[in-house]
Amino acid sequence: MHDCAPPLQEITPPAQALPAHACDAHFHIFGPAHRFPYAEERPYTPPDAPFEQMRELHRRLGFERGVIVHPGCHGYDLAPTLDALDRGAGQYRAVALLEPDTTDARIAELDRRGVRAVRYNFVAHLANAGWNELAAMAPRIAPYGWHICVHAEAALLPGLLERLRTLPVPFVIDHMGRAPASEGVGGEAFQALLGLRDHPDAWVKISGLDRVSGAGRRPYADGEPLVSALMEAMPQRLLWGTDWPHPNVRGDMPDDGELLNTFLRLCPDADTQRRILVDNPQRLYRFGA
């Protein structure tokens, strides 16, 4: 039985064509369960959102590249993510969940197949590890040019960022640190996030507009000032992603075309669009030619 709603089938068309090699830097693939069963100890049970459905979404929106964020519902079984990387033939990269005892040989294999980061959740319903595991993994992935991806609750963000600054690898903060839009750009969590502007190895995903919004329904306009502030502060280290198929959404299911159009409206400059959608993902995830 599913405890997540499926993504919208009908979405708003993009307002304009995206630049060549545009990258959706945050989405998930679920199942299909008959081929890739969900983990027994999973934090949620989604409806299937397979590779083919994701490819169709990207075709409709105009994305040529993407970054698969391996989801907690599949646990440490990377089979669906690796299958998507193989089928994508260089079009995709991935962020993995790794067990602490993952061997160096396995990390090397994952690097060859397109994995570029390890994700750690500091969110109550998704928590998969603690700081000690993260800190132990960082030097092991450093030789491969990988980074640490962090999904954290806003209340934990200021303290986490101080620790993340000490790592020997870059780090990426998912969904604008889930800083509450209700607190505005002056909120403690968001101010801590803005403080990363001068850290050369800190990156932020301006994804999850629905997750920071307090509205509970589209178009999540209260979160737009956070996006604008980040684009002004650190456009050279921002990434944008759909977060499709939007697991654990409370309220309206996001419209991926509407989310993209909001980004394009808030970022009308073509050079900055290209930086966030093309150049930044290329630097961090190292796609091929």
PDB file of C-alpha atoms in Angstrom:
ATOM      1  CA  MET A   1       0.000   0.000   0.000  1.00  0.00           C
ATOM      2  CA  HIS A   2       1.382   3.409  -0.982  1.00  0.00           C
ATOM      3  CA  ASP A   3       1.743   6.213   1.541  1.00  0.00           C
ATOM      4  CA  CYS A   4       2.918   8.764  -1.063  1.00  0.00           C
ATOM      5  CA  ALA A   5       0.877  10.356  -3.819  1.00  0.00           C
ATOM      6  CA  PRO A   6       1.960   9.873  -7.444  1.00  0.00           C
ATOM      7  CA  PRO A   7       3.388  12.809  -9.415  1.00  0.00           C
ATOM      8  CA  LEU A   8       1.116  14.857 -11.644  1.00  0.00           C
ATOM      9  CA  GLN A   9       0.613  13.430 -15.112  1.00  0.00           C
ATOM     10  CA  GLU A  10      -0.413  16.729 -16.704  1.00  0.00           C
ATOM     11  CA  ILE A  11       2.093  19.511 -16.149  1.00  0.00           C
ATOM     12  CA  THR A  12       2.503  23.083 -17.317  1.00  0.00           C
ATOM     13  CA  PRO A  13       4.641  23.385 -20.471  1.00  0.00           C
ATOM     14  CA  PRO A  14       7.988  25.154 -20.062  1.00  0.00           C
ATOM     15  CA  ALA A  15       7.852  28.852 -20.850  1.00  0.00           C
ATOM     16  CA  GLN A  16      10.990  28.682 -22.992  1.00  0.00           C
ATOM     17  CA  ALA A  17      13.511  26.270 -24.400  1.00  0.00           C
ATOM     18  CA  LEU A  18      16.301  25.353 -22.004  1.00  0.00           C
ATOM     19  CA  PRO A  19      19.975  25.733 -22.913  1.00  0.00           C
ATOM     20  CA  ALA A  20      21.737  22.716 -24.413  1.00  0.00           C
ATOM     21  CA  HIS A  21      22.808  20.144 -21.816  1.00  0.00           C
ATOM     22  CA  ALA A  22      20.490  21.565 -19.141  1.00  0.00           C
ATOM     23  CA  CYS A  23      20.542  19.352 -16.048  1.00  0.00           C
ATOM     24  CA  ASP A  24      17.810  18.417 -13.575  1.00  0.00           C
ATOM     25  CA  ALA A  25      20.141  18.112 -10.588  1.00  0.00           C
ATOM     26  CA  HIS A  26      17.754  16.418  -8.129  1.00  0.00           C
ATOM     27  CA  PHE A  27      15.201  13.695  -8.796  1.00  0.00           C
ATOM     28  CA  HIS A  28      14.499  10.122  -7.764  1.00  0.00           C
ATOM     29  CA  ILE A  29      13.589   6.830  -9.410  1.00  0.00           C
ATOM     30  CA  PHE A  30      11.241   4.427  -7.616  1.00  0.00           C
ATOM     31  CA  GLY A  31      11.076   0.810  -8.718  1.00  0.00           C
ATOM     32  CA  PRO A  32       9.334  -0.619 -10.555  1.00  0.00           C
ATOM     33  CA  ALA A  33       8.787  -2.722  -7.456  1.00  0.00           C
ATOM     34  CA  HIS A  34       8.358  -5.988  -9.355  1.00  0.00           C
ATOM     35  CA  ARG A  35      11.932  -5.595 -10.622  1.00  0.00           C
ATOM     36  CA  PHE A  36      13.527  -3.498  -7.872  1.00  0.00           C
ATOM     37  CA  PRO A  37      11.694  -4.248  -4.608  1.00  0.00           C
ATOM     38  CA  TYR A  38      11.530  -1.568  -1.957  1.00  0.00           C
ATOM     39  CA  ALA A  39      13.581  -2.082   1.195  1.00  0.00           C
ATOM     40  CA  GLU A  40      11.886  -3.924   4.038  1.00  0.00           C
ATOM     41  CA  GLU A  41      12.891  -1.230   6.566  1.00  0.00           C
ATOM     42  CA  ARG A  42      11.858   1.702   4.384  1.00  0.00           C
ATOM     43  CA  PRO A  43      10.737   5.130   5.638  1.00  0.00           C
ATOM     44  CA  TYR A  44       7.909   5.356   3.076  1.00  0.00           C
ATOM     45  CA  THR A  45       6.277   3.335   0.296  1.00  0.00           C
ATOM     46  CA  PRO A  46       5.845   5.276  -2.942  1.00  0.00           C
ATOM     47  CA  PRO A  47       4.015   4.367  -6.122  1.00  0.00           C
ATOM     48  CA  ASP A  48       6.404   3.299  -8.857  1.00  0.00           C
ATOM     49  CA  ALA A  49       8.122   6.157 -10.700  1.00  0.00           C
ATOM     50  CA  PRO A  50      10.409   4.264 -13.086  1.00  0.00           C
ATOM     51  CA  PHE A  51      13.139   5.252 -15.511  1.00  0.00           C
ATOM     52  CA  GLU A  52      10.808   5.519 -18.504  1.00  0.00           C
ATOM     53  CA  GLN A  53       8.478   7.927 -16.716  1.00  0.00           C
ATOM     54  CA  MET A  54      11.411  10.080 -15.676  1.00  0.00           C
ATOM     55  CA  ARG A  55      12.749  10.191 -19.245  1.00  0.00           C
ATOM     56  CA  GLU A  56       9.376  11.352 -20.515  1.00  0.00           C
ATOM     57  CA  LEU A  57       9.270  14.145 -17.929  1.00  0.00           C
ATOM     58  CA  HIS A  58      12.715  15.326 -19.004  1.00  0.00           C
ATOM     59  CA  ARG A  59      11.726  15.200 -22.655  1.00  0.00           C
ATOM     60  CA  ARG A  60       8.704  17.403 -21.949  1.00  0.00           C
ATOM     61  CA  LEU A  61      10.691  19.911 -19.895  1.00  0.00           C
ATOM     62  CA  GLY A  62      13.781  19.975 -22.118  1.00  0.00           C
ATOM     63  CA  PHE A  63      16.444  18.455 -19.837  1.00  0.00           C
ATOM     64  CA  GLU A  64      19.261  16.510 -21.501  1.00  0.00           C
ATOM     65  CA  ARG A  65      21.071  15.585 -18.290  1.00  0.00           C
ATOM     66  CA  GLY A  66      20.138  14.704 -14.752  1.00  0.00           C
ATOM     67  CA  VAL A  67      21.328  13.642 -11.303  1.00  0.00           C
ATOM     68  CA  ILE A  68      19.551  10.696  -9.685  1.00  0.00           C
ATOM     69  CA  VAL A  69      19.387  10.984  -5.901  1.00  0.00           C
ATOM     70  CA  HIS A  70      19.077   7.443  -4.602  1.00  0.00           C
ATOM     71  CA  PRO A  71      15.971   7.287  -2.387  1.00  0.00           C
ATOM     72  CA  GLY A  72      15.566   5.919   1.121  1.00  0.00           C
ATOM     73  CA  CYS A  73      12.724   3.625   0.054  1.00  0.00           C
ATOM     74  CA  HIS A  74      15.338   1.476  -1.719  1.00  0.00           C
ATOM     75  CA  GLY A  75      17.733   1.560   1.229  1.00  0.00           C
ATOM     76  CA  TYR A  76      21.319   0.698   0.341  1.00  0.00           C
ATOM     77  CA  ASP A  77      20.283  -1.356  -2.697  1.00  0.00           C
ATOM     78  CA  LEU A  78      21.576   0.794  -5.541  1.00  0.00           C
ATOM     79  CA  ALA A  79      20.236  -1.499  -8.286  1.00  0.00           C
ATOM     80  CA  PRO A  80      17.526   0.862  -9.647  1.00  0.00           C
ATOM     81  CA  THR A  81      19.900   3.818  -9.669  1.00  0.00           C
ATOM     82  CA  LEU A  82      22.725   1.891 -11.343  1.00  0.00           C
ATOM     83  CA  ASP A  83      20.280   0.500 -13.900  1.00  0.00           C
ATOM     84  CA  ALA A  84      19.232   4.050 -14.766  1.00  0.00           C
ATOM     85  CA  LEU A  85      22.863   5.152 -15.075  1.00  0.00           C
ATOM     86  CA  ASP A  86      23.601   2.261 -17.419  1.00  0.00           C
ATOM     87  CA  ARG A  87      20.514   2.892 -19.542  1.00  0.00           C
ATOM     88  CA  GLY A  88      21.209   6.620 -19.648  1.00  0.00           C
ATOM     89  CA  ALA A  89      24.504   6.045 -21.484  1.00  0.00           C
ATOM     90  CA  GLY A  90      26.261   9.030 -19.926  1.00  0.00           C
ATOM     91  CA  GLN A  91      23.217  11.290 -19.668  1.00  0.00           C
ATOM     92  CA  TYR A  92      22.929  10.864 -15.893  1.00  0.00           C
ATOM     93  CA  ARG A  93      25.004  10.960 -12.742  1.00  0.00           C
ATOM     94  CA  ALA A  94      23.965   9.808  -9.270  1.00  0.00           C
ATOM     95  CA  VAL A  95      24.110  10.488  -5.542  1.00  0.00           C
ATOM     96  CA  ALA A  96      24.205   7.269  -3.496  1.00  0.00           C
ATOM     97  CA  LEU A  97      23.419   6.006  -0.021  1.00  0.00           C
ATOM     98  CA  LEU A  98      26.407   3.956   1.136  1.00  0.00           C
ATOM     99  CA  GLU A  99      26.872   1.690   4.119  1.00  0.00           C
ATOM    100  CA  PRO A 100      29.826   2.601   6.345  1.00  0.00           C
ATOM    101  CA  ASP A 101      31.631  -0.645   5.477  1.00  0.00           C
ATOM    102  CA  THR A 102      31.436  -0.093   1.712  1.00  0.00           C
ATOM    103  CA  THR A 103      34.781  -1.206   0.287  1.00  0.00           C
ATOM    104  CA  ASP A 104      37.178   0.999  -1.634  1.00  0.00           C
ATOM    105  CA  ALA A 105      36.772  -1.322  -4.614  1.00  0.00           C
ATOM    106  CA  ARG A 106      33.015  -0.726  -4.555  1.00  0.00           C
ATOM    107  CA  ILE A 107      33.503   3.045  -4.416  1.00  0.00           C
ATOM    108  CA  ALA A 108      35.823   2.831  -7.429  1.00  0.00           C
ATOM    109  CA  GLU A 109      33.245   0.757  -9.312  1.00  0.00           C
ATOM    110  CA  LEU A 110      30.473   3.239  -8.507  1.00  0.00           C
ATOM    111  CA  ASP A 111      32.649   6.094  -9.713  1.00  0.00           C
ATOM    112  CA  ARG A 112      33.145   4.361 -13.067  1.00  0.00           C
ATOM    113  CA  ARG A 113      29.390   3.912 -13.391  1.00  0.00           C
ATOM    114  CA  GLY A 114      28.573   7.573 -12.689  1.00  0.00           C
ATOM    115  CA  VAL A 115      28.113   8.017  -8.931  1.00  0.00           C
ATOM    116  CA  ARG A 116      29.535  11.340  -7.741  1.00  0.00           C
ATOM    117  CA  ALA A 117      28.388  11.776  -4.127  1.00  0.00           C
ATOM    118  CA  VAL A 118      27.119  10.183  -0.932  1.00  0.00           C
ATOM    119  CA  ARG A 119      23.952  11.463   0.695  1.00  0.00           C
ATOM    120  CA  TYR A 120      23.214  11.757   4.416  1.00  0.00           C
ATOM    121  CA  ASN A 121      19.779  12.563   5.806  1.00  0.00           C
ATOM    122  CA  PHE A 122      19.420  14.591   8.983  1.00  0.00           C
ATOM    123  CA  VAL A 123      15.641  14.622   8.765  1.00  0.00           C
ATOM    124  CA  ALA A 124      13.615  12.753  11.376  1.00  0.00           C
ATOM    125  CA  HIS A 125      11.602  10.502   9.052  1.00  0.00           C
ATOM    126  CA  LEU A 126      14.574   9.706   6.769  1.00  0.00           C
ATOM    127  CA  ALA A 127      17.637   9.607   9.049  1.00  0.00           C
ATOM    128  CA  ASN A 128      20.113   7.062   7.711  1.00  0.00           C
ATOM    129  CA  ALA A 129      23.301   7.916   9.584  1.00  0.00           C
ATOM    130  CA  GLY A 130      25.047  10.224  11.978  1.00  0.00           C
ATOM    131  CA  TRP A 131      27.883  12.700  11.775  1.00  0.00           C
ATOM    132  CA  ASN A 132      30.604  10.164  12.601  1.00  0.00           C
ATOM    133  CA  GLU A 133      29.732   8.033   9.585  1.00  0.00           C
ATOM    134  CA  LEU A 134      29.671  11.078   7.327  1.00  0.00           C
ATOM    135  CA  ALA A 135      33.034  12.322   8.600  1.00  0.00           C
ATOM    136  CA  ALA A 136      34.604   8.882   8.152  1.00  0.00           C
ATOM    137  CA  MET A 137      33.338   8.583   4.582  1.00  0.00           C
ATOM    138  CA  ALA A 138      34.548  12.009   3.397  1.00  0.00           C
ATOM    139  CA  PRO A 139      38.296  11.240   3.139  1.00  0.00           C
ATOM    140  CA  ARG A 140      37.516   7.918   1.447  1.00  0.00           C
ATOM    141  CA  ILE A 141      35.622   9.575  -1.400  1.00  0.00           C
ATOM    142  CA  ALA A 142      37.973  12.552  -1.735  1.00  0.00           C
ATOM    143  CA  PRO A 143      40.350  10.848  -4.225  1.00  0.00           C
ATOM    144  CA  TYR A 144      37.439  10.410  -6.651  1.00  0.00           C
ATOM    145  CA  GLY A 145      36.374  14.047  -6.610  1.00  0.00           C
ATOM    146  CA  TRP A 146      33.052  13.165  -4.981  1.00  0.00           C
ATOM    147  CA  HIS A 147      31.122  15.335  -2.570  1.00  0.00           C
ATOM    148  CA  ILE A 148      28.820  14.928   0.427  1.00  0.00           C
ATOM    149  CA  CYS A 149      25.130  15.656  -0.095  1.00  0.00           C
ATOM    150  CA  VAL A 150      23.171  16.709   2.994  1.00  0.00           C
ATOM    151  CA  HIS A 151      19.412  16.774   3.494  1.00  0.00           C
ATOM    152  CA  ALA A 152      18.765  18.389   6.864  1.00  0.00           C
ATOM    153  CA  GLU A 153      16.025  19.911   8.941  1.00  0.00           C
ATOM    154  CA  ALA A 154      16.348  23.673   9.217  1.00  0.00           C
ATOM    155  CA  ALA A 155      16.824  23.596  13.000  1.00  0.00           C
ATOM    156  CA  LEU A 156      19.966  21.492  12.591  1.00  0.00           C
ATOM    157  CA  LEU A 157      21.430  23.490   9.744  1.00  0.00           C
ATOM    158  CA  PRO A 158      23.548  26.141  11.533  1.00  0.00           C
ATOM    159  CA  GLY A 159      25.396  23.564  13.605  1.00  0.00           C
ATOM    160  CA  LEU A 160      25.796  21.159  10.687  1.00  0.00           C
ATOM    161  CA  LEU A 161      27.246  23.825   8.438  1.00  0.00           C
ATOM    162  CA  GLU A 162      29.999  24.567  10.932  1.00  0.00           C
ATOM    163  CA  ARG A 163      30.984  20.908  10.853  1.00  0.00           C
ATOM    164  CA  LEU A 164      30.635  20.570   7.089  1.00  0.00           C
ATOM    165  CA  ARG A 165      33.100  23.408   6.588  1.00  0.00           C
ATOM    166  CA  THR A 166      35.810  21.165   8.087  1.00  0.00           C
ATOM    167  CA  LEU A 167      35.428  18.377   5.508  1.00  0.00           C
ATOM    168  CA  PRO A 168      38.131  17.593   2.929  1.00  0.00           C
ATOM    169  CA  VAL A 169      35.494  17.398   0.163  1.00  0.00           C
ATOM    170  CA  PRO A 170      32.823  19.726  -1.243  1.00  0.00           C
ATOM    171  CA  PHE A 171      29.300  19.512   0.169  1.00  0.00           C
ATOM    172  CA  VAL A 172      25.843  20.208  -1.236  1.00  0.00           C
ATOM    173  CA  ILE A 173      22.830  21.305   0.807  1.00  0.00           C
ATOM    174  CA  ASP A 174      19.536  19.969  -0.541  1.00  0.00           C
ATOM    175  CA  HIS A 175      16.316  21.984  -0.862  1.00  0.00           C
ATOM    176  CA  MET A 176      17.711  25.314   0.383  1.00  0.00           C
ATOM    177  CA  GLY A 177      18.327  23.721   3.772  1.00  0.00           C
ATOM    178  CA  ARG A 178      14.554  23.445   4.205  1.00  0.00           C
ATOM    179  CA  ALA A 179      14.711  26.961   5.659  1.00  0.00           C
ATOM    180  CA  PRO A 180      11.122  28.019   6.433  1.00  0.00           C
ATOM    181  CA  ALA A 181       9.824  30.637   4.032  1.00  0.00           C
ATOM    182  CA  SER A 182       7.703  31.948   6.904  1.00  0.00           C
ATOM    183  CA  GLU A 183      10.881  33.237   8.582  1.00  0.00           C
ATOM    184  CA  GLY A 184      11.969  35.092   5.451  1.00  0.00           C
ATOM    185  CA  VAL A 185      15.529  35.696   4.349  1.00  0.00           C
ATOM    186  CA  GLY A 186      16.369  36.917   7.844  1.00  0.00           C
ATOM    187  CA  GLY A 187      15.642  33.571   9.496  1.00  0.00           C
ATOM    188  CA  GLU A 188      18.485  31.887  11.372  1.00  0.00           C
ATOM    189  CA  ALA A 189      18.684  28.811   9.128  1.00  0.00           C
ATOM    190  CA  PHE A 190      18.587  30.819   5.927  1.00  0.00           C
ATOM    191  CA  GLN A 191      21.174  33.308   7.148  1.00  0.00           C
ATOM    192  CA  ALA A 192      23.461  30.378   7.945  1.00  0.00           C
ATOM    193  CA  LEU A 193      22.893  29.123   4.401  1.00  0.00           C
ATOM    194  CA  LEU A 194      23.725  32.535   2.919  1.00  0.00           C
ATOM    195  CA  GLY A 195      26.904  32.456   4.970  1.00  0.00           C
ATOM    196  CA  LEU A 196      28.189  29.804   2.555  1.00  0.00           C
ATOM    197  CA  ARG A 197      28.631  32.438  -0.154  1.00  0.00           C
ATOM    198  CA  ASP A 198      32.355  32.716   0.600  1.00  0.00           C
ATOM    199  CA  HIS A 199      33.056  29.019   1.066  1.00  0.00           C
ATOM    200  CA  PRO A 200      34.496  27.704  -2.240  1.00  0.00           C
ATOM    201  CA  ASP A 201      33.383  24.093  -1.650  1.00  0.00           C
ATOM    202  CA  ALA A 202      29.803  24.772  -0.508  1.00  0.00           C
ATOM    203  CA  TRP A 203      26.900  24.277  -2.923  1.00  0.00           C
ATOM    204  CA  VAL A 204      23.139  24.734  -2.516  1.00  0.00           C
ATOM    205  CA  LYS A 205      20.229  23.246  -4.452  1.00  0.00           C
ATOM    206  CA  ILE A 206      17.481  25.770  -5.089  1.00  0.00           C
ATOM    207  CA  SER A 207      15.047  22.871  -5.263  1.00  0.00           C
ATOM    208  CA  GLY A 208      12.141  21.948  -3.015  1.00  0.00           C
ATOM    209  CA  LEU A 209      10.256  25.228  -3.225  1.00  0.00           C
ATOM    210  CA  ASP A 210       7.205  23.351  -1.929  1.00  0.00           C
ATOM    211  CA  ARG A 211       9.238  22.051   1.028  1.00  0.00           C
ATOM    212  CA  VAL A 212      10.212  25.488   2.299  1.00  0.00           C
ATOM    213  CA  SER A 213       6.835  27.075   1.596  1.00  0.00           C
ATOM    214  CA  GLY A 214       4.298  27.383   4.365  1.00  0.00           C
ATOM    215  CA  ALA A 215       1.417  27.689   1.912  1.00  0.00           C
ATOM    216  CA  GLY A 216       0.811  23.973   1.356  1.00  0.00           C
ATOM    217  CA  ARG A 217      -0.400  24.676  -2.160  1.00  0.00           C
ATOM    218  CA  ARG A 218       0.945  25.887  -5.468  1.00  0.00           C
ATOM    219  CA  PRO A 219       2.604  28.123  -6.579  1.00  0.00           C
ATOM    220  CA  TYR A 220       4.576  28.448  -3.289  1.00  0.00           C
ATOM    221  CA  ALA A 221       5.207  32.162  -3.841  1.00  0.00           C
ATOM    222  CA  ASP A 222       6.312  32.680  -0.241  1.00  0.00           C
ATOM    223  CA  GLY A 223       9.492  30.698  -0.972  1.00  0.00           C
ATOM    224  CA  GLU A 224      10.533  32.815  -3.939  1.00  0.00           C
ATOM    225  CA  PRO A 225      12.492  35.424  -1.924  1.00  0.00           C
ATOM    226  CA  LEU A 226      14.782  32.641  -0.679  1.00  0.00           C
ATOM    227  CA  VAL A 227      15.566  31.572  -4.240  1.00  0.00           C
ATOM    228  CA  SER A 228      16.225  35.151  -5.308  1.00  0.00           C
ATOM    229  CA  ALA A 229      18.526  35.793  -2.347  1.00  0.00           C
ATOM    230  CA  LEU A 230      20.608  32.707  -3.115  1.00  0.00           C
ATOM    231  CA  MET A 231      20.863  33.592  -6.798  1.00  0.00           C
ATOM    232  CA  GLU A 232      22.159  37.019  -5.847  1.00  0.00           C
ATOM    233  CA  ALA A 233      24.601  35.666  -3.255  1.00  0.00           C
ATOM    234  CA  MET A 234      26.189  32.603  -4.902  1.00  0.00           C
ATOM    235  CA  PRO A 235      24.997  31.794  -8.452  1.00  0.00           C
ATOM    236  CA  GLN A 236      28.328  30.130  -9.219  1.00  0.00           C
ATOM    237  CA  ARG A 237      27.543  27.290  -6.778  1.00  0.00           C
ATOM    238  CA  LEU A 238      23.803  26.757  -7.176  1.00  0.00           C
ATOM    239  CA  LEU A 239      22.007  23.771  -8.697  1.00  0.00           C
ATOM    240  CA  TRP A 240      18.358  23.422  -9.705  1.00  0.00           C
ATOM    241  CA  GLY A 241      16.257  20.277  -9.623  1.00  0.00           C
ATOM    242  CA  THR A 242      12.654  19.154  -9.859  1.00  0.00           C
ATOM    243  CA  ASP A 243      12.663  16.766  -6.857  1.00  0.00           C
ATOM    244  CA  TRP A 244      10.408  14.546  -9.014  1.00  0.00           C
ATOM    245  CA  PRO A 245       8.382  12.482  -8.129  1.00  0.00           C
ATOM    246  CA  HIS A 246       8.053  14.519  -4.927  1.00  0.00           C
ATOM    247  CA  PRO A 247       7.958  11.903  -2.138  1.00  0.00           C
ATOM    248  CA  ASN A 248       6.212  12.638   1.137  1.00  0.00           C
ATOM    249  CA  VAL A 249       4.506  15.777  -0.144  1.00  0.00           C
ATOM    250  CA  ARG A 250       1.934  17.272   2.203  1.00  0.00           C
ATOM    251  CA  GLY A 251      -0.620  19.400   0.368  1.00  0.00           C
ATOM    252  CA  ASP A 252      -0.719  20.041  -3.374  1.00  0.00           C
ATOM    253  CA  MET A 253       1.446  17.854  -5.564  1.00  0.00           C
ATOM    254  CA  PRO A 254       3.970  20.162  -7.272  1.00  0.00           C
ATOM    255  CA  ASP A 255       3.679  20.826 -10.996  1.00  0.00           C
ATOM    256  CA  ASP A 256       7.192  20.296 -12.405  1.00  0.00           C
ATOM    257  CA  GLY A 257       6.598  22.625 -15.325  1.00  0.00           C
ATOM    258  CA  GLU A 258       5.355  25.322 -12.982  1.00  0.00           C
ATOM    259  CA  LEU A 259       8.413  24.875 -10.746  1.00  0.00           C
ATOM    260  CA  LEU A 260      10.701  25.226 -13.762  1.00  0.00           C
ATOM    261  CA  ASN A 261       8.859  28.308 -14.988  1.00  0.00           C
ATOM    262  CA  THR A 262       9.182  29.892 -11.540  1.00  0.00           C
ATOM    263  CA  PHE A 263      12.940  29.418 -11.711  1.00  0.00           C
ATOM    264  CA  LEU A 264      13.093  30.866 -15.239  1.00  0.00           C
ATOM    265  CA  ARG A 265      11.036  33.882 -14.141  1.00  0.00           C
ATOM    266  CA  LEU A 266      13.229  34.509 -11.092  1.00  0.00           C
ATOM    267  CA  CYS A 267      16.360  34.048 -13.217  1.00  0.00           C
ATOM    268  CA  PRO A 268      15.672  35.851 -16.500  1.00  0.00           C
ATOM    269  CA  ASP A 269      19.337  36.393 -17.393  1.00  0.00           C
ATOM    270  CA  ALA A 270      20.371  33.792 -19.985  1.00  0.00           C
ATOM    271  CA  ASP A 271      23.972  33.603 -18.769  1.00  0.00           C
ATOM    272  CA  THR A 272      22.900  32.931 -15.186  1.00  0.00           C
ATOM    273  CA  GLN A 273      20.366  30.347 -16.363  1.00  0.00           C
ATOM    274  CA  ARG A 274      23.112  28.561 -18.232  1.00  0.00           C
ATOM    275  CA  ARG A 275      25.461  28.760 -15.255  1.00  0.00           C
ATOM    276  CA  ILE A 276      22.932  27.139 -12.902  1.00  0.00           C
ATOM    277  CA  LEU A 277      21.448  24.609 -15.339  1.00  0.00           C
ATOM    278  CA  VAL A 278      24.561  23.639 -17.319  1.00  0.00           C
ATOM    279  CA  ASP A 279      27.929  24.908 -16.121  1.00  0.00           C
ATOM    280  CA  ASN A 280      27.552  24.277 -12.383  1.00  0.00           C
ATOM    281  CA  PRO A 281      26.316  20.666 -12.781  1.00  0.00           C
ATOM    282  CA  GLN A 282      29.130  20.007 -15.239  1.00  0.00           C
ATOM    283  CA  ARG A 283      31.717  21.175 -12.703  1.00  0.00           C
ATOM    284  CA  LEU A 284      30.308  19.104  -9.860  1.00  0.00           C
ATOM    285  CA  TYR A 285      29.128  15.924 -11.610  1.00  0.00           C
ATOM    286  CA  ARG A 286      31.577  15.748 -14.523  1.00  0.00           C
ATOM    287  CA  PHE A 287      29.404  14.693 -17.412  1.00  0.00           C
ATOM    288  CA  GLY A 288      31.036  13.546 -20.636  1.00  0.00           C
ATOM    289  CA  ALA A 289      31.190  15.547 -23.835  1.00  0.00           C
TER     290      ALA A 289
END
